[in-house]
Short mmCIF file of C-alpha atoms in Angstrom, two decimals:
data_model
loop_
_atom_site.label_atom_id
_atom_site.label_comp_id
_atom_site.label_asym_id
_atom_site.label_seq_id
_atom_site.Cartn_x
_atom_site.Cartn_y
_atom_site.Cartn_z
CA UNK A 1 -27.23 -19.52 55.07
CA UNK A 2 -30.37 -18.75 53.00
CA UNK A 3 -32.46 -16.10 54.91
CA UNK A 4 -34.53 -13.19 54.42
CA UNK A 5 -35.43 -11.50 57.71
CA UNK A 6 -37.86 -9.19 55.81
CA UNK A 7 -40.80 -12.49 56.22
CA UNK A 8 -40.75 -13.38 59.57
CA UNK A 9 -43.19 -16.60 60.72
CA UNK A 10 -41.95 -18.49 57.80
CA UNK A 11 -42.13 -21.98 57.63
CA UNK A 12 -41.19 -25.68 56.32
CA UNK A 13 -40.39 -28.64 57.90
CA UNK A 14 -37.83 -31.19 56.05
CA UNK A 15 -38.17 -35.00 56.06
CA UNK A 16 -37.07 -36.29 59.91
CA UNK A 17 -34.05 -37.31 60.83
CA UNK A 18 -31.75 -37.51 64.11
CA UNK A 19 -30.78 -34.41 64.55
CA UNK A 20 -28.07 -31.95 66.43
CA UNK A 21 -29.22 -28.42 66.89
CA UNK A 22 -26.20 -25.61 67.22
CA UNK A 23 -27.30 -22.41 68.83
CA UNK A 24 -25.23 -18.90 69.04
CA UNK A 25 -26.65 -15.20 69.97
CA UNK A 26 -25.08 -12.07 68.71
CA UNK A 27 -24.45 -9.52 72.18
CA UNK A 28 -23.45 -10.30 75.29
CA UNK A 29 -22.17 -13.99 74.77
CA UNK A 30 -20.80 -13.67 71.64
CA UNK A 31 -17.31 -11.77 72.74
CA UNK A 32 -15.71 -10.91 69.21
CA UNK A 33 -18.34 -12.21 67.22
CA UNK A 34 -16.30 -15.85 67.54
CA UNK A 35 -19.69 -17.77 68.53
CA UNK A 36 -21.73 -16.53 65.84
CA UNK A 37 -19.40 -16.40 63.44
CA UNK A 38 -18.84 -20.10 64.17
CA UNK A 39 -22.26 -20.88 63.41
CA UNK A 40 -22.33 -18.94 60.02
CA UNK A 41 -19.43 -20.51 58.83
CA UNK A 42 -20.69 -24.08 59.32
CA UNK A 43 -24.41 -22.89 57.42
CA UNK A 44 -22.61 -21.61 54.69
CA UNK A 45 -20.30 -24.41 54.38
CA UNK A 46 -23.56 -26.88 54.31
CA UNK A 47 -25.74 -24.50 52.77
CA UNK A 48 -28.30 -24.51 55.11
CA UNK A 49 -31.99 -23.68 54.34
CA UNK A 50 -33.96 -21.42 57.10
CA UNK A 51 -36.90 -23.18 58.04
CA UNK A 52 -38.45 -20.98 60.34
CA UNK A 53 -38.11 -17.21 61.61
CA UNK A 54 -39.12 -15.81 65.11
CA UNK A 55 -40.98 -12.87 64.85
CA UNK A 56 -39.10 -10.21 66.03
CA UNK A 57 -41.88 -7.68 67.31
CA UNK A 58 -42.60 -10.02 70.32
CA UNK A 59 -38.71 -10.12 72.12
CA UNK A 60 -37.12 -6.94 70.82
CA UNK A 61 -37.14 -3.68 71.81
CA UNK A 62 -35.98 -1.67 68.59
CA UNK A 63 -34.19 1.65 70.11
CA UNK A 64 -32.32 -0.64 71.89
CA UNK A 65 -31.45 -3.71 69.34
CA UNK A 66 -32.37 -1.51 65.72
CA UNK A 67 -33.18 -2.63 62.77
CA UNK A 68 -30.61 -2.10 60.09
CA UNK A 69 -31.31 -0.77 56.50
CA UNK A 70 -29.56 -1.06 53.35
CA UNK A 71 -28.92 2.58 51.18
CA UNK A 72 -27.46 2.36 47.53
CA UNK A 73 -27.32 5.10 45.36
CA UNK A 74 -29.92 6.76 47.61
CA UNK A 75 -32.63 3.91 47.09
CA UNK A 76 -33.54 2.16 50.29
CA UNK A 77 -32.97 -1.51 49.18
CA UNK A 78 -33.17 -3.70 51.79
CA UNK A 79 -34.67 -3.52 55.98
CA UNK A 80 -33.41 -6.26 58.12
CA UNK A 81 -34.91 -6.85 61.46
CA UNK A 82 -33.09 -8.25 64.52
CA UNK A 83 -34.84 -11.70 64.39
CA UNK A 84 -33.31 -15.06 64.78
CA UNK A 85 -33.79 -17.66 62.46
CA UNK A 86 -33.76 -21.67 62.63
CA UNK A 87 -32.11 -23.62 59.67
CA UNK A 88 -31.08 -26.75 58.71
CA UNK A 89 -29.06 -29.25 56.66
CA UNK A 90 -28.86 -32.66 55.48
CA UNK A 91 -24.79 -33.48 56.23
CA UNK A 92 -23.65 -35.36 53.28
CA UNK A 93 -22.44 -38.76 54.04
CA UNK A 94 -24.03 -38.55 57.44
CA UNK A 95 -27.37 -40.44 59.17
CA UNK A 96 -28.02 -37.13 60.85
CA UNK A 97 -29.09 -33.69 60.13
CA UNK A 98 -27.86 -30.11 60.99
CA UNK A 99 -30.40 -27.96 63.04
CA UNK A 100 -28.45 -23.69 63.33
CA UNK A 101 -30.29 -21.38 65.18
CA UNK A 102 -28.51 -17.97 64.81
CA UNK A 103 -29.37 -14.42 65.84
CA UNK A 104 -29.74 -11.42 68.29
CA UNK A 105 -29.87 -11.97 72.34
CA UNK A 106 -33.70 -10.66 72.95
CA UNK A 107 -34.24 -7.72 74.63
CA UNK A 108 -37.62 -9.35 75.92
CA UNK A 109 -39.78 -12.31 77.10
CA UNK A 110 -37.19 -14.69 77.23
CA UNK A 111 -38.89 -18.03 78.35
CA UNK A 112 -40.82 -17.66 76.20
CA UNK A 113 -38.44 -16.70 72.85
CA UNK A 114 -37.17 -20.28 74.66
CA UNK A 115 -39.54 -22.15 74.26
CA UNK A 116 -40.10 -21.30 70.76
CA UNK A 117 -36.63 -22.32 69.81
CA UNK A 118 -37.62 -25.74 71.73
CA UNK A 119 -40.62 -26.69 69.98
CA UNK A 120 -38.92 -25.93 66.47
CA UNK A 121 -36.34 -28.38 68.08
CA UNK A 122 -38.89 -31.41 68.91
CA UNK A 123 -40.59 -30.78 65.94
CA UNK A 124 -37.38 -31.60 64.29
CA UNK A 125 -36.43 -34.02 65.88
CA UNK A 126 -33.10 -32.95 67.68
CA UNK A 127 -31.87 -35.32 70.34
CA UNK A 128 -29.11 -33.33 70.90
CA UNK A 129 -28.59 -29.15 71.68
CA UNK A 130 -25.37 -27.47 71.80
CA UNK A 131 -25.40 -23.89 72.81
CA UNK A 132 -22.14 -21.90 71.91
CA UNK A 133 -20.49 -18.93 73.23
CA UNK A 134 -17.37 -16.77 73.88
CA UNK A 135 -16.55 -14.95 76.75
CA UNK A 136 -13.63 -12.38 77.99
CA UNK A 137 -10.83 -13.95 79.69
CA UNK A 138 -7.34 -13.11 80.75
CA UNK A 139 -5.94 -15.38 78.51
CA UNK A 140 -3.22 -14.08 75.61
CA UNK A 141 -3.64 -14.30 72.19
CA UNK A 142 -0.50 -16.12 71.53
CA UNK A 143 -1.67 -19.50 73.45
CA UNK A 144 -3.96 -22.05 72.06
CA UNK A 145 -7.94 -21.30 72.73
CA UNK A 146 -8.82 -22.30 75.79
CA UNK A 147 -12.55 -24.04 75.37
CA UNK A 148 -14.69 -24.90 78.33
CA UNK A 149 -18.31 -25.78 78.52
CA UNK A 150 -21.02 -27.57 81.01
CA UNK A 151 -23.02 -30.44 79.78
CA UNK A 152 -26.82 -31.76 80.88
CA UNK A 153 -25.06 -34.36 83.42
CA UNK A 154 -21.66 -35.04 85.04
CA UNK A 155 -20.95 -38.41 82.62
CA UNK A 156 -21.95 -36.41 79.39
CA UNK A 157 -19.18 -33.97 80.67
CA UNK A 158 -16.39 -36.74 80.57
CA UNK A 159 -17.89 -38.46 77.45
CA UNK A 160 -17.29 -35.24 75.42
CA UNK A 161 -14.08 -34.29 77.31
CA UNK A 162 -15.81 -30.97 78.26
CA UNK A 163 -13.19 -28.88 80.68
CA UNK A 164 -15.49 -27.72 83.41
CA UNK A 165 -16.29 -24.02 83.43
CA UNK A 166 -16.64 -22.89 87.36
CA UNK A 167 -19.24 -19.89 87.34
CA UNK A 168 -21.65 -18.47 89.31
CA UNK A 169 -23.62 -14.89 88.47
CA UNK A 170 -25.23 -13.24 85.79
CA UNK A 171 -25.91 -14.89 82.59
CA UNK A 172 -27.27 -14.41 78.72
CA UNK A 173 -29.57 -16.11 76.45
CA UNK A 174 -27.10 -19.32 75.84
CA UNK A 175 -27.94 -19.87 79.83
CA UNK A 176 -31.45 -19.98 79.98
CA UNK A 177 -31.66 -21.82 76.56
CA UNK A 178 -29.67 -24.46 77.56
CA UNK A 179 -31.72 -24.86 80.83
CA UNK A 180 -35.03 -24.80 78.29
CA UNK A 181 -33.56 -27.61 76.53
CA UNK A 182 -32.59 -29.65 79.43
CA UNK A 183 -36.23 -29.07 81.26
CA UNK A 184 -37.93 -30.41 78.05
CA UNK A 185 -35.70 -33.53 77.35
CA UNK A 186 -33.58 -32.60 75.39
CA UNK A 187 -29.67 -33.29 76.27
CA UNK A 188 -28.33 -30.01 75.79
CA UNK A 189 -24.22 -28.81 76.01
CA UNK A 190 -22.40 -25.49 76.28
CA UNK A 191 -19.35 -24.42 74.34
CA UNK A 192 -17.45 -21.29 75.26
CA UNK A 193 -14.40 -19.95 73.69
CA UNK A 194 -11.91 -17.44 75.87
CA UNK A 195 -10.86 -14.78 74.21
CA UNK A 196 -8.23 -11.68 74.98
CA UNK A 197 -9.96 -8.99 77.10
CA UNK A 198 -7.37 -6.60 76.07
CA UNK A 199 -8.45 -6.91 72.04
CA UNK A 200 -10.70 -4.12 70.42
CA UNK A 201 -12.98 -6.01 68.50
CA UNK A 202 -14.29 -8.26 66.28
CA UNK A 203 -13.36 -10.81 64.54
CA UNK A 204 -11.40 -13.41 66.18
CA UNK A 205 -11.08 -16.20 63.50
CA UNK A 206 -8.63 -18.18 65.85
CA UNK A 207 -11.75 -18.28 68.71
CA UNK A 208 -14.09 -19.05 65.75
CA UNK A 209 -11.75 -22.08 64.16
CA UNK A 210 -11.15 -23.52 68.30
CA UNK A 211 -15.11 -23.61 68.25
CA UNK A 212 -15.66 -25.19 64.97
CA UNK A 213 -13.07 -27.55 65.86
CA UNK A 214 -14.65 -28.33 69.33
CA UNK A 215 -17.66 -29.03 67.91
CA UNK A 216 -16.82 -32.19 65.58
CA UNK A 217 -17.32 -34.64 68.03
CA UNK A 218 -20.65 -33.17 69.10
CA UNK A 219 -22.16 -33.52 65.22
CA UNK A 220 -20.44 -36.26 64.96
CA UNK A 221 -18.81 -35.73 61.44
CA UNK A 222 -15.67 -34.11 60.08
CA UNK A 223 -16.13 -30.31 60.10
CA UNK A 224 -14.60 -28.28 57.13
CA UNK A 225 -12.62 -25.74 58.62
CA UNK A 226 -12.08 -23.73 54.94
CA UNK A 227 -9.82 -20.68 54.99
CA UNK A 228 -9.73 -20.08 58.80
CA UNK A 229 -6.87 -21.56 59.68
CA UNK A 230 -4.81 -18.97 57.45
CA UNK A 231 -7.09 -16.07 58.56
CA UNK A 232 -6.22 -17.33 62.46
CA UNK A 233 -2.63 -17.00 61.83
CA UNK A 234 -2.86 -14.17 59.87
CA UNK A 235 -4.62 -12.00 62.44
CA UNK A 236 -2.53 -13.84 65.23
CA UNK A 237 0.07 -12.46 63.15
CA UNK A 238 -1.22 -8.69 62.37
CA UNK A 239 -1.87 -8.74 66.52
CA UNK A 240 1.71 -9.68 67.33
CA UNK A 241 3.04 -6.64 64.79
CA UNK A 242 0.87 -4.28 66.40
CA UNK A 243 1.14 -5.38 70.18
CA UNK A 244 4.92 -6.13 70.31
CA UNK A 245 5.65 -2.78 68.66
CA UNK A 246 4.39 -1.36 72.06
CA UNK A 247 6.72 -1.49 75.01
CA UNK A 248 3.97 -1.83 78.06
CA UNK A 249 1.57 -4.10 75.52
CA UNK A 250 4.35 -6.51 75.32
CA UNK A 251 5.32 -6.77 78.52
CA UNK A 252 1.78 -6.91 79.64
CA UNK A 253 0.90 -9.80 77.07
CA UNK A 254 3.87 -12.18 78.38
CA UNK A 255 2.82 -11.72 81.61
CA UNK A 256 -0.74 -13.05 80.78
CA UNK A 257 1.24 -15.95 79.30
CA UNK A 258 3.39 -16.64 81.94
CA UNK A 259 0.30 -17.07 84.09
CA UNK A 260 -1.22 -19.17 81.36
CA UNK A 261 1.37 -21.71 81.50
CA UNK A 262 1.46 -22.04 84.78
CA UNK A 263 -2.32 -22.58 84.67
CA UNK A 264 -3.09 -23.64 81.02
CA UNK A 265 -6.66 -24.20 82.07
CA UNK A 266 -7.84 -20.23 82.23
CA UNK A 267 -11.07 -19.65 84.20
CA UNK A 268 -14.20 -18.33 81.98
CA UNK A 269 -15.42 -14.76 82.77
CA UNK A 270 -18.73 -13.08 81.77
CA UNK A 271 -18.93 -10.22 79.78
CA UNK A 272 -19.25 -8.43 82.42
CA UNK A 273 -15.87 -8.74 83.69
CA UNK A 274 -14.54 -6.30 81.21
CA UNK A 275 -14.71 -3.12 83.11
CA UNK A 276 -12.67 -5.22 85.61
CA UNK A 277 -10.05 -6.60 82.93
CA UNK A 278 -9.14 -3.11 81.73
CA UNK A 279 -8.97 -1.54 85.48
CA UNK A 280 -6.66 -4.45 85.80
CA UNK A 281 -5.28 -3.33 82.66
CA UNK A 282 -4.83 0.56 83.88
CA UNK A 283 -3.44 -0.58 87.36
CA UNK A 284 -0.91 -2.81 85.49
CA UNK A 285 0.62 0.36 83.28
CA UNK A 286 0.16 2.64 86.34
CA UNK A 287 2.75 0.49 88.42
CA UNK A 288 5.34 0.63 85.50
CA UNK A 289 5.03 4.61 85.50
CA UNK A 290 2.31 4.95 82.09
CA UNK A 291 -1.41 4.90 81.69
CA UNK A 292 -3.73 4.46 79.62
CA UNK A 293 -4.06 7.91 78.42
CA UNK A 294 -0.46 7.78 77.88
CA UNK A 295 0.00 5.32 75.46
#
């Protein structure tokens, strides 16, 4: 994806088409970096063209979100701010267009870093939104990706075989942008990927590839799904190595699919669960004599 955060406020407008807008936000809905990284695979694999950049002074707060800088050979080289930027791409072999809107959950102002994101999207024409995220869950690693989502009304639900999500509580950007789009028109869907609690971090590929892959009937076109595939099995496969090898991991991990096949269709849980997960977690080693601390 072409971009230069360095010039925020830039702007150009391509020829209009119908178009489907895809939205992630690095932070608190992006759990292992699967949404985003979604998003940047798909604008690098259509070599999308940023049209527009939010200013960034306006809806972040920079002690909390920084900016990053780039040092080589002592020689500052390159500042990037923590903006979010809008491009798009003509699908080849396609009567529609490619709207990504990828960045940084604001710290600030958020209806109205909303609405800015909406009137890029009527000026382009987008007659459809779909707003992606991942979220910690109890589910293992060794079971398919479960995918849930919400859609603008009950029959687009069934139309795009969305599994309804059940929530109720806090929520991030992806929330109130969705709403934004719905209040101004514009049909608007949720994706959200489940992914281990129990994992240290970033990446995921196999949450990233059960994204990509659940949003192909949304743009409407086949999605190239590249290398991921192999990088999914090879960190399903790196995981399983270093998991198994532990006693109390292992055990802990079939349990989690036990429950999982008894009820394939796993709940979704906010980020904020995770202090929960891993007392869970503790409790769980406790009972079989360890801890944490003792691993």
């Amino acid at each position: 994806m072409s971009e230069d955060a360095s010039t925020p406020g830039r702007d150009s407008t391509p020829e209009k088409r119908p178009t489907v807008l895809v939205a992630a936000f690095g932070g608190w809905t992006d759990a292992e970096d699967a949404a985003s990284a979604a998003l940047e695979h798909l604008a690098l694999t259509w070599s999308s063209v940023t049209v527009r950049e939010i200013d960034p002074d306006d809806y972040y707060d920079y002690q909390e979100t920084r900016p990053t800088i780039s040092v080589s050979g002592g020689v500052t080289r390159h500042l990037r701010w923590p903006t979010t930027s809008i491009s798009h791409c003509r699908l080849p072999h396609a009567d529609r267009d490619l709207v990504f809107v990828v960045g940084t959950e604001p710290n600030m102002r958020w209806r109205a870093f909303c609405q800015e994101i909406v009137e890029a999207a009527l000026d382009l024409d987008v007659e459809l939104a779909v707003v992606v995220g991942s979220a910690f869950s109890d589910t293992p690693h060794t079971r398919p990706v479960p995918i849930s989502g919400s859609a603008h009304t009950a029959e687009a639900a069934a139309r795009y075989g969305l599994v309804a999500a059940d929530y109720e509580g806090p929520t991030g950007i992806t929330g109130v942008l969705q709403d934004a789009f719905v209040q101004a028109g514009i049909p608007a869907i949720s994706l959200w990927a489940s992914v281990p609690h129990y994992l240290a971090g970033p990446p995921n590929p196999k949450a990233t590839l059960a994204l990509v892959r659940s949003l192909e009937p949304l743009i409407g076109t086949p999605v190239p799904i590249g290398v991921l595939p192999e990088q999914a099995r090879q960190w399903e496969d790196g995981l399983n190595e270093m998991l198994f090898a532990d006693d109390e991991m292992a055990a802990y991990v079939r349990e989690l699919e036990q429950r999982h096949d008894a009820e394939p269709e796993v709940g979704m849980l906010t980020a904020m669960d995770g202090d929960a997960l891993a007392a869970e977690f503790e409790r769980y080693l406790r009972q079989r004599g360890g801890s944490g601390d003792e691993r």
